């Protein structure tokens, strides 16, 4: 088939580019290389400034580490290694001549999700008919990174058309989790998650329209920020669904420390030549000495696994030990949020996806989600689910193509739910009469932030998303609300602590969830298994009010410090590998 010729050519092109560079640099990491790739972006800049390392030495070490990550996880799409070494040499010449850094990212290796344009390279997003069409200009984000001294080094793999949180597509293949190849790295920014976790990049950039940077951060033990829309320019990013504005896509940084998330954000916030972002630069924030957090465990779609519940509990306990206040609350109408998200994103009947994929096969993980179901059969399935699984029935009912009138009605419902969330964040510890009369708003509660699971489960095994795609509900709330969200790694799956209790399957949670989804998550081939998942990272989300992005970053520091040393950070993967080798 024609598409196979494109696939073979692109993969060969990538492999040859890697081998050409490896022939110059070698593949083996020296002890100094190991120190470099185990350093944060902030530490790299300081070391270059102090004359300890050169940009060329740093970039060379990260290239070696990126090749290792590619060999083990299949995370890279476009290889910029030769360009990166050239830029590093220019930065070294600049520093030698001026004794000054070019900018705050001087010499820092940076990688980008495949949809972000870099001049001279494809943004194929897993579609063969989008291959061999190199971008004519850098995305504005890339331009700002270059101006700050950052070194673009590679582009990374995604789910087909960004439509799933399994990172696989017919063009580039399947990306694996860096901690266990049997599991997924998340998506759609999964290649970035795998590469960054293994020290193949110092800072990564992805997009988020339904958890696409947060889910890989949760699965791969990383930090990230999903900012409010309008803080970072999206000019020069490829849109698989042009014209769709129901849920706003944002770009966000991924890193191995909160400090690097802050560094990346400072460089690009509020900078736009085409007015695609608000002219609001990164602002300093002074937090109160004592903070107040709301927290919850359940997203209304799936029963949370013991490992992910423990991550939230440990975070809350750590904050309380530091004197912060944490109050449990319940999400208002979480099932409505899932309904709204699906209604809006499915409104076109997925026509854009099928147009974009052309002759390519549909990724197996998307076959159920994108399958065409005739109207009468769709109604029959809904009637069955209405009785068997009311939660899933609501989502199924609205997963149909819509007229413009129907679409705008769902926009109205979205606005109403957003208003409800901000006006009625319910708290079980407050008198019901007060709740009914006054409502519980962010300000009335005094919440500085909200702590919640990264997802109901740690990383899934490959192909499980075909049946468990709805688990992304945990993330999509905050795309609808357009709230800034940080992701923080908290712990790892412990086979003893996180095993299912003996009566787990025979008892039902008192929190509403999808019966079918719970069945898939806890029984059979795709089931949660603490033994098999042992060692996989588990994270949390930290949510702030819209526009309070900088406050979220500062609160991430508070949470990170409260949790203390727990095996994550720039050298997290290296330490984990050393402890589990042999």
XYZ file of C-alpha atoms in Angstrom:
582
model
C 0.000 0.000 0.000
C 1.135 3.556 -0.757
C 1.082 4.663 2.847
C 3.543 1.879 3.733
C 6.107 3.416 1.376
C 5.830 6.702 3.255
C 6.059 4.925 6.613
C 9.191 3.026 5.620
C 10.827 6.115 4.131
C 10.156 8.319 7.166
C 11.358 5.731 9.665
C 14.486 5.106 7.595
C 15.121 8.847 7.407
C 14.858 9.125 11.188
C 17.104 6.141 11.854
C 19.761 7.367 9.420
C 19.806 10.802 11.062
C 20.296 9.154 14.450
C 23.039 6.844 13.193
C 24.915 9.670 11.469
C 25.101 11.622 14.718
C 25.865 8.539 16.807
C 28.832 7.809 14.560
C 30.296 11.178 15.590
C 29.317 11.330 19.259
C 29.247 7.583 20.063
C 26.257 6.124 21.904
C 27.920 5.523 25.263
C 27.363 8.022 28.079
C 30.464 8.895 30.099
C 30.289 9.663 33.823
C 30.216 13.366 32.993
C 27.459 12.762 30.444
C 25.475 11.027 33.179
C 25.877 14.047 35.448
C 24.750 16.355 32.664
C 21.608 14.432 31.736
C 20.781 14.085 35.431
C 20.816 17.877 35.832
C 17.895 20.268 35.635
C 17.690 23.005 33.016
C 18.374 25.583 35.727
C 21.513 23.702 36.778
C 22.670 23.395 33.156
C 22.463 27.141 32.556
C 24.369 27.844 35.768
C 27.073 25.284 34.913
C 27.577 26.832 31.467
C 27.722 30.297 33.019
C 30.361 29.101 35.494
C 32.448 27.556 32.717
C 31.941 24.030 34.050
C 30.304 22.814 30.829
C 29.967 24.078 27.284
C 26.744 24.064 25.300
C 28.300 21.520 22.940
C 29.154 19.190 25.816
C 25.608 19.487 27.185
C 23.883 18.943 23.845
C 26.141 15.997 23.007
C 25.290 14.295 26.300
C 21.570 14.798 25.762
C 21.801 13.495 22.203
C 23.339 10.280 23.527
C 20.593 10.014 26.131
C 17.909 10.757 23.528
C 19.244 7.970 21.315
C 19.060 5.610 24.285
C 15.468 6.703 24.946
C 14.559 6.203 21.295
C 16.072 2.721 21.280
C 14.048 1.719 24.352
C 10.744 3.557 23.884
C 10.385 4.709 20.234
C 9.662 8.288 21.275
C 11.225 10.444 18.529
C 9.727 11.455 15.175
C 11.945 14.201 13.704
C 15.688 14.267 14.488
C 17.379 17.674 14.811
C 20.669 16.456 16.278
C 22.959 17.911 13.585
C 21.220 21.281 13.811
C 21.421 21.150 17.609
C 25.188 20.607 17.580
C 25.601 23.510 15.163
C 23.535 25.811 17.402
C 25.482 24.659 20.458
C 28.737 25.588 18.725
C 27.372 29.040 17.933
C 26.330 29.504 21.560
C 29.812 28.520 22.722
C 31.353 31.036 20.321
C 28.993 33.736 21.596
C 29.879 32.985 25.211
C 33.619 32.877 24.478
C 33.454 36.267 22.764
C 31.170 38.071 25.226
C 31.320 36.086 28.472
C 27.542 36.488 28.486
C 24.715 34.014 28.072
C 22.448 34.502 25.082
C 19.410 34.140 27.312
C 17.857 32.265 30.237
C 17.837 28.955 28.314
C 21.414 29.205 27.026
C 22.513 25.729 25.937
C 19.447 23.902 27.268
C 18.293 20.989 25.039
C 14.578 21.380 24.276
C 12.222 18.969 22.518
C 8.770 19.486 21.072
C 5.587 17.537 20.487
C 5.162 16.698 16.817
C 2.395 19.259 16.160
C 4.698 22.233 16.904
C 6.249 23.547 13.685
C 10.031 23.708 13.360
C 11.313 25.113 10.086
C 12.492 22.401 7.728
C 10.806 19.508 9.533
C 7.452 17.749 9.227
C 4.545 18.062 11.644
C 2.875 14.822 10.576
C 1.022 13.894 13.796
C 1.044 10.259 12.744
C -0.613 10.848 9.336
C 1.320 9.579 6.308
C -0.221 12.156 3.963
C 1.120 14.927 6.219
C 4.668 13.580 5.936
C 7.274 15.127 3.646
C 5.725 18.575 4.005
C 8.303 20.448 6.073
C 7.246 23.579 7.919
C 8.201 26.853 6.255
C 8.720 28.678 9.539
C 9.154 28.061 13.244
C 6.152 28.166 15.530
C 6.221 31.292 17.653
C 6.987 29.153 20.707
C 10.078 27.733 18.996
C 11.199 31.212 17.983
C 11.042 32.416 21.587
C 12.944 29.329 22.742
C 15.714 30.003 20.222
C 15.908 33.680 21.213
C 16.368 32.615 24.844
C 19.290 30.360 23.907
C 17.403 27.082 23.954
C 18.504 24.331 21.567
C 15.711 22.494 19.671
C 16.837 18.880 19.494
C 13.953 16.641 18.383
C 10.231 16.283 17.813
C 8.331 13.535 19.568
C 5.627 10.979 18.949
C 1.882 11.390 19.483
C -1.318 9.411 19.238
C -2.861 9.337 15.771
C -4.336 12.788 15.218
C -3.909 13.534 18.952
C -7.106 11.567 19.532
C -6.104 9.250 22.382
C -3.900 8.918 25.442
C -2.168 5.826 24.039
C 0.860 7.092 22.107
C 0.701 5.151 18.847
C 0.004 5.740 15.171
C 0.560 3.924 11.855
C 3.333 6.280 10.728
C 5.698 6.129 13.700
C 4.466 3.145 15.679
C 4.023 2.597 19.416
C 5.828 4.506 22.170
C 6.538 2.644 25.422
C 6.612 3.722 29.048
C 10.221 4.331 30.182
C 9.651 2.471 33.462
C 8.005 -0.624 31.995
C 7.731 -1.335 28.279
C 4.474 -3.259 28.778
C 2.739 -0.014 29.717
C 1.940 3.206 27.892
C 3.600 6.601 28.479
C 0.293 8.419 28.109
C -0.777 10.799 25.403
C -1.224 12.465 23.236
C 2.163 13.953 24.283
C 3.507 10.494 25.091
C 6.745 10.665 23.131
C 7.708 13.783 25.037
C 6.920 12.090 28.343
C 9.078 9.057 27.566
C 12.013 11.079 26.208
C 12.012 13.578 29.062
C 11.720 10.941 31.791
C 14.796 9.132 30.446
C 16.908 12.278 30.319
C 16.723 12.686 26.550
C 15.633 16.298 26.960
C 15.860 18.955 29.662
C 12.519 20.636 28.909
C 9.697 19.381 26.700
C 6.750 21.162 25.139
C 3.344 19.670 24.442
C -0.268 20.636 23.921
C -3.288 19.941 26.098
C -6.932 19.844 25.043
C -7.996 16.926 27.246
C -5.073 16.030 29.481
C -2.430 15.611 26.790
C 0.495 16.931 28.850
C -0.886 15.981 32.262
C -1.556 12.306 31.540
C 2.011 11.612 30.304
C 3.345 13.522 33.324
C 1.235 11.293 35.594
C 2.349 8.098 33.826
C 6.049 9.037 33.499
C 6.807 10.770 36.809
C 7.121 14.328 35.484
C 6.099 17.875 36.314
C 4.078 19.974 33.895
C 1.825 22.994 33.586
C -1.376 23.235 31.588
C -1.750 27.013 31.510
C -4.865 29.077 31.045
C -5.592 29.793 27.384
C -3.978 32.934 26.060
C -0.838 32.802 28.216
C 1.320 31.081 25.562
C 1.061 31.698 21.826
C -0.161 28.725 19.801
C 0.754 30.344 16.482
C 2.560 27.850 14.273
C 1.068 24.715 15.748
C -0.759 22.308 13.467
C -4.445 21.931 14.271
C -6.050 18.579 13.378
C -9.514 20.167 13.713
C -9.224 23.729 12.379
C -12.132 25.948 13.316
C -13.089 23.993 16.426
C -13.125 26.334 19.424
C -15.393 24.432 21.803
C -12.432 23.345 23.933
C -9.331 25.520 23.719
C -5.965 23.932 22.993
C -3.056 25.249 25.050
C 0.681 24.636 24.955
C 2.456 23.726 28.168
C 5.939 22.874 29.467
C 6.971 19.479 30.818
C 10.060 19.035 32.970
C 11.742 17.064 35.731
C 11.429 19.814 38.346
C 9.012 22.589 39.270
C 11.828 25.101 38.853
C 12.264 24.083 35.212
C 8.519 24.432 34.613
C 8.809 27.960 35.978
C 11.887 28.723 33.866
C 10.151 27.581 30.681
C 7.011 29.554 31.501
C 8.934 32.758 32.223
C 10.527 32.616 28.774
C 7.294 32.425 26.774
C 4.365 33.786 28.791
C 2.724 36.795 27.164
C 5.024 36.948 24.146
C 3.247 37.039 20.815
C 3.791 38.929 17.584
C 0.371 38.063 16.175
C -1.832 38.740 19.220
C -2.544 35.048 19.776
C -1.713 35.404 23.462
C -2.424 38.070 26.044
C 0.469 40.533 26.514
C 0.896 39.476 30.141
C 4.410 38.418 31.051
C 5.171 35.977 33.863
C 4.339 37.684 37.151
C 5.863 37.162 40.569
C 3.473 35.830 43.234
C 3.776 35.928 47.007
C 1.818 33.110 48.655
C 0.242 33.304 52.073
C 2.166 31.420 54.744
C -0.819 29.127 55.296
C -2.734 27.866 52.260
C -6.149 26.275 51.946
C -6.663 23.405 49.527
C -9.774 21.574 48.466
C -9.328 17.965 47.441
C -11.339 15.079 46.029
C -10.748 11.477 45.019
C -13.423 10.593 42.474
C -14.206 12.055 39.071
C -17.663 10.506 38.659
C -16.600 8.268 35.773
C -14.420 5.515 37.271
C -13.718 4.190 40.743
C -10.263 5.390 41.743
C -7.537 2.761 42.157
C -5.782 2.355 45.527
C -2.485 3.688 44.138
C -4.015 6.910 42.845
C -6.075 7.398 45.983
C -2.922 7.009 48.063
C -1.157 9.691 45.994
C -3.862 12.225 46.871
C -3.957 11.128 50.528
C -0.184 11.379 50.929
C -0.216 14.851 49.386
C -2.966 16.017 51.729
C -1.197 14.540 54.763
C 2.103 16.166 53.776
C 0.456 19.571 53.410
C -1.318 19.260 56.747
C 1.986 18.470 58.442
C 3.262 21.786 57.098
C 0.307 23.623 58.615
C -1.821 24.010 55.501
C -5.571 23.391 55.564
C -7.085 20.704 53.329
C -10.839 20.181 52.966
C -12.483 17.348 51.058
C -15.263 18.319 48.664
C -17.282 16.830 45.828
C -17.228 17.908 42.205
C -20.533 19.465 41.126
C -22.165 17.323 38.414
C -18.981 15.650 37.133
C -21.011 13.462 34.780
C -22.267 16.619 33.094
C -18.710 17.705 32.303
C -17.983 14.443 30.470
C -21.231 14.797 28.594
C -20.383 18.348 27.502
C -16.850 17.470 26.433
C -17.944 14.532 24.283
C -20.901 16.426 22.824
C -18.640 19.238 21.637
C -15.651 17.215 20.430
C -17.820 14.693 18.547
C -20.011 17.341 16.924
C -18.352 17.109 13.502
C -18.846 13.358 13.323
C -15.031 13.033 13.397
C -14.877 14.144 9.751
C -11.580 15.968 10.282
C -9.915 12.844 11.619
C -10.954 10.655 8.704
C -9.980 13.341 6.201
C -6.560 13.712 7.798
C -5.766 10.008 8.035
C -6.424 9.461 4.336
C -5.233 5.982 3.292
C -3.833 5.106 6.716
C -5.507 2.478 8.876
C -7.203 3.744 12.014
C -5.086 3.069 15.069
C -6.630 0.002 16.788
C -7.024 1.952 20.032
C -9.379 4.379 18.282
C -11.561 1.872 16.466
C -14.335 1.851 19.074
C -14.261 5.570 19.824
C -14.429 6.543 16.150
C -16.601 3.723 14.831
C -19.591 4.805 12.760
C -22.821 3.641 14.387
C -26.083 4.143 12.431
C -28.717 6.238 14.176
C -31.144 3.439 14.985
C -28.376 1.236 16.398
C -26.962 4.159 18.376
C -30.389 4.638 19.971
C -30.702 0.941 20.783
C -27.317 0.931 22.516
C -28.344 4.016 24.466
C -31.567 2.358 25.685
C -29.560 -0.628 26.868
C -26.940 1.500 28.634
C -29.589 3.715 30.191
C -30.627 0.763 32.328
C -27.299 -1.029 32.665
C -24.920 1.921 33.078
C -26.533 5.385 33.398
C -23.162 7.161 33.632
C -21.884 5.727 30.353
C -25.312 6.143 28.757
C -25.151 9.923 29.142
C -21.856 10.089 27.300
C -22.923 7.641 24.605
C -26.125 9.539 23.901
C -24.324 12.751 22.963
C -21.489 11.185 20.926
C -23.205 11.966 17.632
C -22.817 14.464 14.813
C -24.672 17.716 15.473
C -26.178 20.609 13.594
C -24.889 24.134 14.174
C -27.960 24.820 16.307
C -27.358 21.735 18.450
C -23.693 22.629 18.789
C -24.391 26.142 20.047
C -26.868 24.720 22.557
C -24.045 22.600 23.969
C -21.901 25.716 24.201
C -24.652 27.225 26.345
C -24.653 24.103 28.528
C -20.878 24.339 28.841
C -21.103 27.921 30.073
C -23.778 26.912 32.574
C -21.623 24.084 33.955
C -18.618 26.388 34.270
C -20.778 28.816 36.239
C -22.026 25.958 38.431
C -18.499 24.780 39.159
C -17.353 28.182 40.318
C -20.553 28.948 42.203
C -21.263 25.589 43.850
C -18.170 23.643 44.792
C -19.947 21.580 47.456
C -18.313 20.682 50.761
C -19.691 17.824 52.926
C -18.436 19.491 56.109
C -20.525 22.629 55.680
C -24.152 22.911 56.643
C -26.445 21.995 53.754
C -28.634 25.032 54.427
C -25.661 27.342 54.012
C -24.765 25.588 50.766
C -28.273 25.920 49.382
C -28.614 29.561 50.377
C -25.175 30.923 49.576
C -23.455 28.424 47.349
C -19.826 27.509 47.876
C -17.553 29.439 45.560
C -13.766 29.460 45.292
C -13.647 32.672 47.288
C -16.338 31.680 49.804
C -14.441 28.480 50.542
C -11.186 30.351 50.419
C -9.533 27.609 48.386
C -6.142 28.578 47.030
C -6.031 25.420 44.949
C -7.573 22.006 44.366
C -5.740 18.680 44.652
C -7.071 15.701 42.713
C -5.885 12.482 41.035
C -3.870 12.602 37.838
C -6.242 9.862 36.686
C -8.184 7.028 38.293
C -5.376 4.611 37.362
C -1.605 4.586 36.893
C -0.289 3.851 33.399
C -2.318 1.257 31.502
C -1.002 -1.647 29.479
C -0.818 -1.196 25.723
C -4.155 -1.259 23.869
C -6.224 -0.816 27.040
C -7.306 2.670 25.965
C -9.472 1.076 23.311
C -11.848 0.255 26.168
C -10.738 2.699 28.874
C -10.550 5.972 26.955
C -13.137 7.506 29.297
C -10.558 7.516 32.101
C -9.351 10.803 30.599
C -12.373 12.370 32.313
C -10.101 13.124 35.275
C -8.230 15.686 33.186
C -10.828 17.132 30.849
C -12.775 19.002 33.567
C -10.104 21.660 33.577
C -9.983 22.016 29.812
C -13.659 22.917 29.925
C -13.058 25.312 32.823
C -9.835 26.662 31.289
C -8.136 26.515 34.685
C -4.354 26.318 35.029
C -3.265 22.896 36.283
C 0.082 21.610 37.448
C 1.048 17.940 37.578
C 3.342 16.641 40.309
C 4.771 13.110 40.742
C 4.005 11.826 44.238
C 4.778 8.137 44.590
C 5.102 4.812 42.772
C 2.790 1.844 42.664
C 3.580 -0.407 45.624
C 2.411 -4.028 45.167
C 1.680 -4.348 48.896
C 0.231 -0.947 49.732
C -1.803 -0.673 46.541
C -3.188 -4.185 46.129
C -6.955 -4.436 45.817
C -8.660 -5.451 49.074
C -10.203 -8.923 48.945
C -13.727 -7.501 48.971
C -13.007 -4.814 46.335
C -14.859 -6.492 43.486
C -17.798 -7.567 45.634
C -18.444 -4.130 47.123
C -19.619 -1.047 45.290
C -18.308 2.402 46.012
C -20.919 4.894 47.214
C -19.586 7.331 44.618
C -21.341 7.125 41.219
C -19.220 5.683 38.411
C -19.607 3.759 35.178
C -20.272 0.074 35.858
C -18.862 -0.973 32.487
C -15.748 1.141 32.898
C -15.149 -0.198 36.404
C -15.592 -3.733 35.099
C -12.916 -3.144 32.452
C -10.597 -1.438 34.927
C -10.800 -4.113 37.617
C -11.526 -7.368 35.792
C -9.976 -9.258 32.908
C -7.204 -8.471 30.472
C -6.963 -4.721 31.067
C -7.389 -4.827 34.847
C -5.523 -2.770 37.419
C -2.772 -4.973 38.834
C -0.544 -3.532 41.561
C 1.964 -6.359 41.136
C 2.398 -5.833 37.393
C 2.341 -2.050 37.829
C 4.908 -2.030 40.629
C 7.260 0.948 40.317
C 5.130 2.955 37.891
C 4.884 6.648 38.824
C 1.672 8.068 40.272
C 0.953 11.786 40.319
C -1.649 14.362 41.238
C -3.118 17.456 39.644
C -2.996 20.842 41.360
C -5.685 23.170 40.026
C -5.845 26.948 40.326
C -8.305 29.632 39.362
C -8.296 30.782 35.773
C -5.448 33.237 35.054
C -3.626 32.342 38.292
C -0.984 30.311 36.462
C 1.928 31.739 38.425
C 0.185 30.952 41.695
C -0.213 27.339 40.560
C 3.538 27.121 39.931
C 4.262 28.533 43.395
C 1.790 26.096 44.974
C 3.511 23.265 43.098
C 6.713 24.255 44.904
C 4.877 24.133 48.238
C 3.503 20.657 47.509
C 6.837 19.420 46.175
C 8.669 20.615 49.284
C 6.005 19.167 51.593
C 6.291 15.735 49.972
C 10.081 15.793 50.253
C 12.543 13.386 48.666
C 10.715 10.518 46.964
C 12.833 9.425 44.015
C 11.753 11.877 41.319
C 13.593 14.808 39.752
C 16.235 15.215 37.029
C 18.000 12.013 38.070
C 14.831 10.102 38.969
C 14.906 7.622 36.089
C 18.663 7.039 36.434
C 18.303 6.250 40.147
C 15.320 4.007 39.539
C 17.189 2.133 36.807
C 20.244 1.662 39.039
C 18.078 0.317 41.859
C 16.282 -2.140 39.567
C 19.071 -3.275 37.248
C 20.023 -6.926 37.416
